[in-house]
Coordinates of C-alpha atoms and ligand atoms in Angstrom, one line a residue:
X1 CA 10.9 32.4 -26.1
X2 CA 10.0 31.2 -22.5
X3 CA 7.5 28.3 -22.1
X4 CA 4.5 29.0 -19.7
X5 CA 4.9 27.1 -16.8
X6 CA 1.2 26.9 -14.7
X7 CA 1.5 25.3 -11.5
X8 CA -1.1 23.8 -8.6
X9 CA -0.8 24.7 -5.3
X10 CA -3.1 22.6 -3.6
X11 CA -2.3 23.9 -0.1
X12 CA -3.2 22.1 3.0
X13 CA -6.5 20.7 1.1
X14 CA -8.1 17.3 0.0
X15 CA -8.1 14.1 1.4
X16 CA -6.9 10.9 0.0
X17 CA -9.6 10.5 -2.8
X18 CA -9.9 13.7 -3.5
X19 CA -6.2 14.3 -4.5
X20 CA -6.4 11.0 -6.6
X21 CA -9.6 12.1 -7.9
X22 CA -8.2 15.3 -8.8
X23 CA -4.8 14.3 -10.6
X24 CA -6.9 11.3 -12.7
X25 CA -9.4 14.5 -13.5
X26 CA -6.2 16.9 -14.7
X27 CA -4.5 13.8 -16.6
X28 CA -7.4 13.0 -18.4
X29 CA -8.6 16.5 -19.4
X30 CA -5.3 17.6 -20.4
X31 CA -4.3 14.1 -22.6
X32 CA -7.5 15.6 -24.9
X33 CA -5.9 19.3 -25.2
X34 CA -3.6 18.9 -28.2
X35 CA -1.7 22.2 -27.3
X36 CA -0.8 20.8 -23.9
X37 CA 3.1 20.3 -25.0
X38 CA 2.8 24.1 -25.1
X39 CA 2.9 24.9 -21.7
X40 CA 4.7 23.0 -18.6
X41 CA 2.2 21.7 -15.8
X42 CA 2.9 20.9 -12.3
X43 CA 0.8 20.5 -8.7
X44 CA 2.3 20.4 -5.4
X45 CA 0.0 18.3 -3.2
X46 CA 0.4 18.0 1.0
X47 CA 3.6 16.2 1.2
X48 CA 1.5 12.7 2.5
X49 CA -0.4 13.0 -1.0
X50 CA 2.6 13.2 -2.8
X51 CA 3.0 9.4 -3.8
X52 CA -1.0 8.8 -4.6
X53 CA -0.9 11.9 -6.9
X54 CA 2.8 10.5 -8.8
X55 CA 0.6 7.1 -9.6
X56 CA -2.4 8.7 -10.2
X57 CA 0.0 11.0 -12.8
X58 CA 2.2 8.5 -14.4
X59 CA 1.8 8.3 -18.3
X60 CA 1.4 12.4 -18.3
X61 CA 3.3 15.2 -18.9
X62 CA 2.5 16.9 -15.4
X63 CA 5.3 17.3 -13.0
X64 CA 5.2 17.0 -9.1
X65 CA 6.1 19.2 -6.8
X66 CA 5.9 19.8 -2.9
X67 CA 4.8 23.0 -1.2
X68 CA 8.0 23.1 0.9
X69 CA 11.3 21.2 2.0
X70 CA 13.7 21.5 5.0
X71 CA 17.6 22.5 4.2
X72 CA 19.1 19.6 6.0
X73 CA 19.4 16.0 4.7
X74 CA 18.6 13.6 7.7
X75 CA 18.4 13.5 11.5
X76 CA 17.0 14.7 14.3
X77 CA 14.5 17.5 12.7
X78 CA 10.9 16.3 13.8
X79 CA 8.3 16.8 11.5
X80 CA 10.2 18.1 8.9
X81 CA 11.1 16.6 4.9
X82 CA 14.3 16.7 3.4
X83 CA 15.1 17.4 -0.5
X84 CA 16.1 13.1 -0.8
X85 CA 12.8 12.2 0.4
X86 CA 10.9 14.7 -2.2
X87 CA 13.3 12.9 -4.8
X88 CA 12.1 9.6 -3.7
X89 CA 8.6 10.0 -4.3
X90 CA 9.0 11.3 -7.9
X91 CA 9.2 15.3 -7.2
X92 CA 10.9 17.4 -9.3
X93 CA 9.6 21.0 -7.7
X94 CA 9.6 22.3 -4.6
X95 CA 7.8 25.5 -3.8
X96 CA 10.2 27.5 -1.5
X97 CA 9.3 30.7 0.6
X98 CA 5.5 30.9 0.0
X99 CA 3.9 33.8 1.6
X100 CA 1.9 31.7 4.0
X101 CA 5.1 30.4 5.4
X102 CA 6.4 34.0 5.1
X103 CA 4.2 35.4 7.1
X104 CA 1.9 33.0 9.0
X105 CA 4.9 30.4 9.8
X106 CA 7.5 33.1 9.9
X107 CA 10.5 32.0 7.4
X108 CA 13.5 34.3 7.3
X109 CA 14.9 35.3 4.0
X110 CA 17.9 33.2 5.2
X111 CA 15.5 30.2 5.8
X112 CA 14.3 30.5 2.5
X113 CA 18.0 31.2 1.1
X114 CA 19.1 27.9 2.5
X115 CA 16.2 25.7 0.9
X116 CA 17.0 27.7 -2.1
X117 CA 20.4 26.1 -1.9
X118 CA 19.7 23.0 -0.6
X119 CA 17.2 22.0 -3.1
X120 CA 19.6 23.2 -6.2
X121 CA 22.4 20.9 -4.7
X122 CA 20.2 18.0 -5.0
X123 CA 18.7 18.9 -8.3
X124 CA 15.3 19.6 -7.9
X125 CA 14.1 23.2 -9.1
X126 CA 12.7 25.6 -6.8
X127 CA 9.7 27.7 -7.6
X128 CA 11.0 30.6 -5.5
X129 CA 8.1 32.8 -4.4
X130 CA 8.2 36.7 -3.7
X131 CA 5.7 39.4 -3.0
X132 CA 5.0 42.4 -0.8
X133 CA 2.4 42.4 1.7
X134 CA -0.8 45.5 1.7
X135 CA 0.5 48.1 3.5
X136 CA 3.9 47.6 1.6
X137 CA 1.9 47.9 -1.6
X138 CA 0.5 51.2 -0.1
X139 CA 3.2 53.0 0.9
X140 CA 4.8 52.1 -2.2
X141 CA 7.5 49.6 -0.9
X142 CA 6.6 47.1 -3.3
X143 CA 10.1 47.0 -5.2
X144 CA 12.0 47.4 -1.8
X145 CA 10.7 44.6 -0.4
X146 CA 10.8 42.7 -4.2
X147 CA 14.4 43.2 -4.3
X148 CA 15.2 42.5 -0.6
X149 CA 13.6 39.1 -0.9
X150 CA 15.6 38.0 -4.5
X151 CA 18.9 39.0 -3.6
X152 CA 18.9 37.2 0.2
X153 CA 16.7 34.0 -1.3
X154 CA 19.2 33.7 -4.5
X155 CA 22.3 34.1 -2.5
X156 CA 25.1 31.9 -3.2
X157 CA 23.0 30.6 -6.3
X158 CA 25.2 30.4 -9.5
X159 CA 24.4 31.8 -12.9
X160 CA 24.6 28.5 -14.3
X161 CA 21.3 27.4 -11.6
X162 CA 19.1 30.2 -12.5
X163 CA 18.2 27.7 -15.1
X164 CA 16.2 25.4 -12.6
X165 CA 14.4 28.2 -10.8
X166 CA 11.4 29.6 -11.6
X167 CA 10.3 32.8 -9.4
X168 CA 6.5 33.6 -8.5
X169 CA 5.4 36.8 -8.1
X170 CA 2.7 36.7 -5.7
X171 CA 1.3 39.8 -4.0
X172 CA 0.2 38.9 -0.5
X173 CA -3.0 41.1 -1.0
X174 CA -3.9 39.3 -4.0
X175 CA -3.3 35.6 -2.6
X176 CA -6.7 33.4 -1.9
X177 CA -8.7 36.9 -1.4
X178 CA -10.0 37.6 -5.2
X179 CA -8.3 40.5 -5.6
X180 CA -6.0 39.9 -8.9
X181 CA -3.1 42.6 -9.8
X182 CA -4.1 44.4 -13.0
X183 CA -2.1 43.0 -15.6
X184 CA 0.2 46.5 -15.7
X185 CA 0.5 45.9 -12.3
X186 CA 2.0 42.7 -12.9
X187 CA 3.7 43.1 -15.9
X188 CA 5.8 46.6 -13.8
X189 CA 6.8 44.0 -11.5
X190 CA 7.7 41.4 -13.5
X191 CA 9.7 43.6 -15.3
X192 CA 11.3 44.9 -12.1
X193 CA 12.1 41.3 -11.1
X194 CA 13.9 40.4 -14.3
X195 CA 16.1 43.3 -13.8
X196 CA 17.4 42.6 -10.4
X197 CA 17.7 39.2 -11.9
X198 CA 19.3 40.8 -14.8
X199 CA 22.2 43.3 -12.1
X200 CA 22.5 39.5 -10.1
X201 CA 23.2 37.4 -12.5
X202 CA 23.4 38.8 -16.7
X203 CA 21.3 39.4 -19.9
X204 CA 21.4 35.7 -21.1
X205 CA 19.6 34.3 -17.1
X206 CA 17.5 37.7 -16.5
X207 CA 16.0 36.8 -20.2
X208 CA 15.8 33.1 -19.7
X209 CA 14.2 32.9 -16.2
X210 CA 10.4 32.5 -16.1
X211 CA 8.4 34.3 -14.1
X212 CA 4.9 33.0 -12.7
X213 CA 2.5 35.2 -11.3
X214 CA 0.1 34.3 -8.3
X215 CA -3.1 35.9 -6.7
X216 CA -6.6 34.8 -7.6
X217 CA -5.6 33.3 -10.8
X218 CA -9.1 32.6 -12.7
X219 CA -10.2 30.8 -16.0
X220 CA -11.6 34.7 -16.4
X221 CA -8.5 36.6 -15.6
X222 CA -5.6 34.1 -17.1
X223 CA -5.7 34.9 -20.3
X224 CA -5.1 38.5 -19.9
X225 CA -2.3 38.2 -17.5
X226 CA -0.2 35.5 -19.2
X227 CA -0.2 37.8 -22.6
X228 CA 1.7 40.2 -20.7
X229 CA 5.5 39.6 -22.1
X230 CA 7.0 39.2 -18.9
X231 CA 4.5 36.8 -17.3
X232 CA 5.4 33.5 -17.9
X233 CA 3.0 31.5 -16.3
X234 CA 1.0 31.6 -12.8
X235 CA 1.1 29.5 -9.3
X236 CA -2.1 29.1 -9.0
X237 CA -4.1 28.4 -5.3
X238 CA -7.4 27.8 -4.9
X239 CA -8.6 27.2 -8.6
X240 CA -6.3 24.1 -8.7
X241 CA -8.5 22.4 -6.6
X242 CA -10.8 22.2 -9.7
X243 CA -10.1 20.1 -12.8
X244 CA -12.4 22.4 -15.0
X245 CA -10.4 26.1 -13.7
X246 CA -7.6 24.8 -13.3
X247 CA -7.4 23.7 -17.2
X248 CA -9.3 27.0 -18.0
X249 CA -6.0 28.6 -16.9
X250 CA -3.7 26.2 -18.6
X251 CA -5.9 27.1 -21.8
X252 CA -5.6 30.6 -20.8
X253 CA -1.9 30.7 -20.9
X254 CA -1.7 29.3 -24.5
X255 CA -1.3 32.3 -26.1
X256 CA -3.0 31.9 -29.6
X257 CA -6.1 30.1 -27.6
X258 CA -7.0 26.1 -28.0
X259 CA -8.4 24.7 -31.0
X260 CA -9.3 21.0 -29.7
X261 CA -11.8 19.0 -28.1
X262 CA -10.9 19.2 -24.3
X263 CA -13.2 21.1 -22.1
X264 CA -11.4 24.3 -21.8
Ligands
PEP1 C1 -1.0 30.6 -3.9 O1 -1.3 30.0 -2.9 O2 0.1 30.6 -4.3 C2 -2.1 31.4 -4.6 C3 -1.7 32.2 -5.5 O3 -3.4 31.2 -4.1 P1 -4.7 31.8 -4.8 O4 -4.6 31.4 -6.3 O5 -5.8 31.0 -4.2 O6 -4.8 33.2 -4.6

C-alpha cells in the first residue's frame, strides 16, 4: 500500500517571520496528531527561506523541499541553484516542472527532463509535476498532453529511480483558482498516469509510484479526493500558507480519519 505523501508549496510567499512562524506552527500541530507517522509531510519554501524553515523543522518528521533547481552543478549560471546547494541546506525534494514555470517562465519538457535527471544523480527525489492547461481539458487533449509530458520529463530515468519520484497531477485550470477536479476526474487521470508509468517502466514501479494530486486542495475537499485509490496524496498551494488547512488536509488524507487531540 502507498503512503500519502501531502506537500506545501509555499510559492513566492512569506517573509522571514512568517515562514518561521509557519513551520514552528506545522511542527507543533502535527507533534499532537498521533496518526502523523501515517502520512509523509513536506513544504517547499522560496529557496532564501530554505535554511530558517530546516531549523525552525528540526526534531520533526516534515521534510524539505525547494520549488525548483537548475540541471548544472556550478559556474557561470546567474541567479540560478544547483541540486548540491539544495543538499546543503537540508532538502531532500525538489519540485520539478511546475505549471507556473511551465507556462508563465516557459520550461521545455527537455528542461524539465534534465532537472529530472540531474536531481536523481544527486539523490534528492523529484516531485515531478504534470497537467494540461483549459482549453486542452476542453478539447479533450488532456491524456495527450498527460502522456507527452511523462515520457519526455522521465527520459533516461531508470526503473530502479522511479522509487524517488513522486508525480503531481495538477490541472492548470484547477491550480490557485478554486476550481477542484471532481474526484472521478482525478481518479481517470491518475489511473491514466500509472499506466503510462506502467508501458515505461513495469507492474512492480507503475504500482509503487505515488501520485499526488494539486488544484485547490481544501480541508473541505481532501478527504474525498485522497480516498480515491489512485491518489496518493496532494501538492498543495495556497492552503499551505495556513497551519490550521494545511493540517486539515494532512487529516484529510488519513484515511480512517484522526482520533487525537490536535486541531484537525
Ligand atoms: C500548486 O501550486 O501546486 C497548487 C496546487 O496551488 P493551489 O493549491 O493554490 O491550487
Amino acid at each position: 500500500m502507498r503512503k500519502k505523501f501531502v506537500a506545501g508549496n509555499w510559492k513566492m510567499n512569506m517573509d522571514a517571520a512568517g515562514a518561521k512562524a509557519l513551520a514552528i506552527g506545522l511542527k507543533e500541530e502535527l507533534a499532537k496528531c498521533q496518526d502523523a507517522a501515517k502520512v509523509d509531510v513536506a513544504v517547499c519554501p522560496p529557496f532564501v527561506y530554505l535554511p530558517l524553515v530546516a531549523e525552525a523543522l528540526a526534531g520533526s518528521n516534515i521534510g524539505l523541499g525547494a520549488q525548483d533547481v537548475y540541471t548544472e552543478a556550478n559556474g557561470a549560471f546567474t541567479g540560478e541553484i544547483s541540486v548540491d546547494m539544495l543538499k546543503d541546506v537540508g532538502c531532500q525534494f525538489v519540485i520539478i516542472g511546475h505549471s507556473e514555470r511551465r507556462h508563465v517562465l516557459g520550461e521545455s519538457n527537455e528542461l524539465i527532463n534534465k532537472k529530472v535527471i540531474a536531481t536523481l544523480a544527486a539523490d534528492l527525489e523529484p516531485i515531478f509535476c504534470i497537467g494540461e492547461l483549459l482549453e486542452e481539458s476542453e478539447s479533450n487533449k488532456t491524456e495527450a498532453v498527460l502522456e507527452m509530458q511523462i515520457r519526455k520529463g522521465l527520459e533516461n530515468v531508470t526503473a530502479g529511480q522511479m522509487a524517488k519520484i513522486t508525480i503531481a497531477y495538477e490541472p492548470v485550470w484547477a491550480i490557485g483558482t478554486g476550481k477542484t477536479a471532481s474526484e472521478q476526474q482525478a481518479q481517470d487521470a491518475h489511473v491514466f498516469t500509472r499506466s503510462i508509468v506502467k508501458d515505461m517502466f513495469g507492474d512492480d514501479v507503475a504500482a509503487a509510484v505515488r501520485i499526488q494530486y494539486g488544484g485547490s486542495v481544501k480541508p473541505a475537499n481532501a478527504k474525498g479526493l485522497m480516498t480515491q485509490s489512485d491518489v496518493d496524496g496532494a501538492l498543495v498551494g495556497g492552503a499551505a500558507l495556513n497551519v490550521e488547512d494545511f493540517i486539515g488536509i494532512i487529516q484529510g488524507s488519513i484515511s480512517r480519519g484522526c482520533g487525537c487531540n490536535c486541531k484537525c
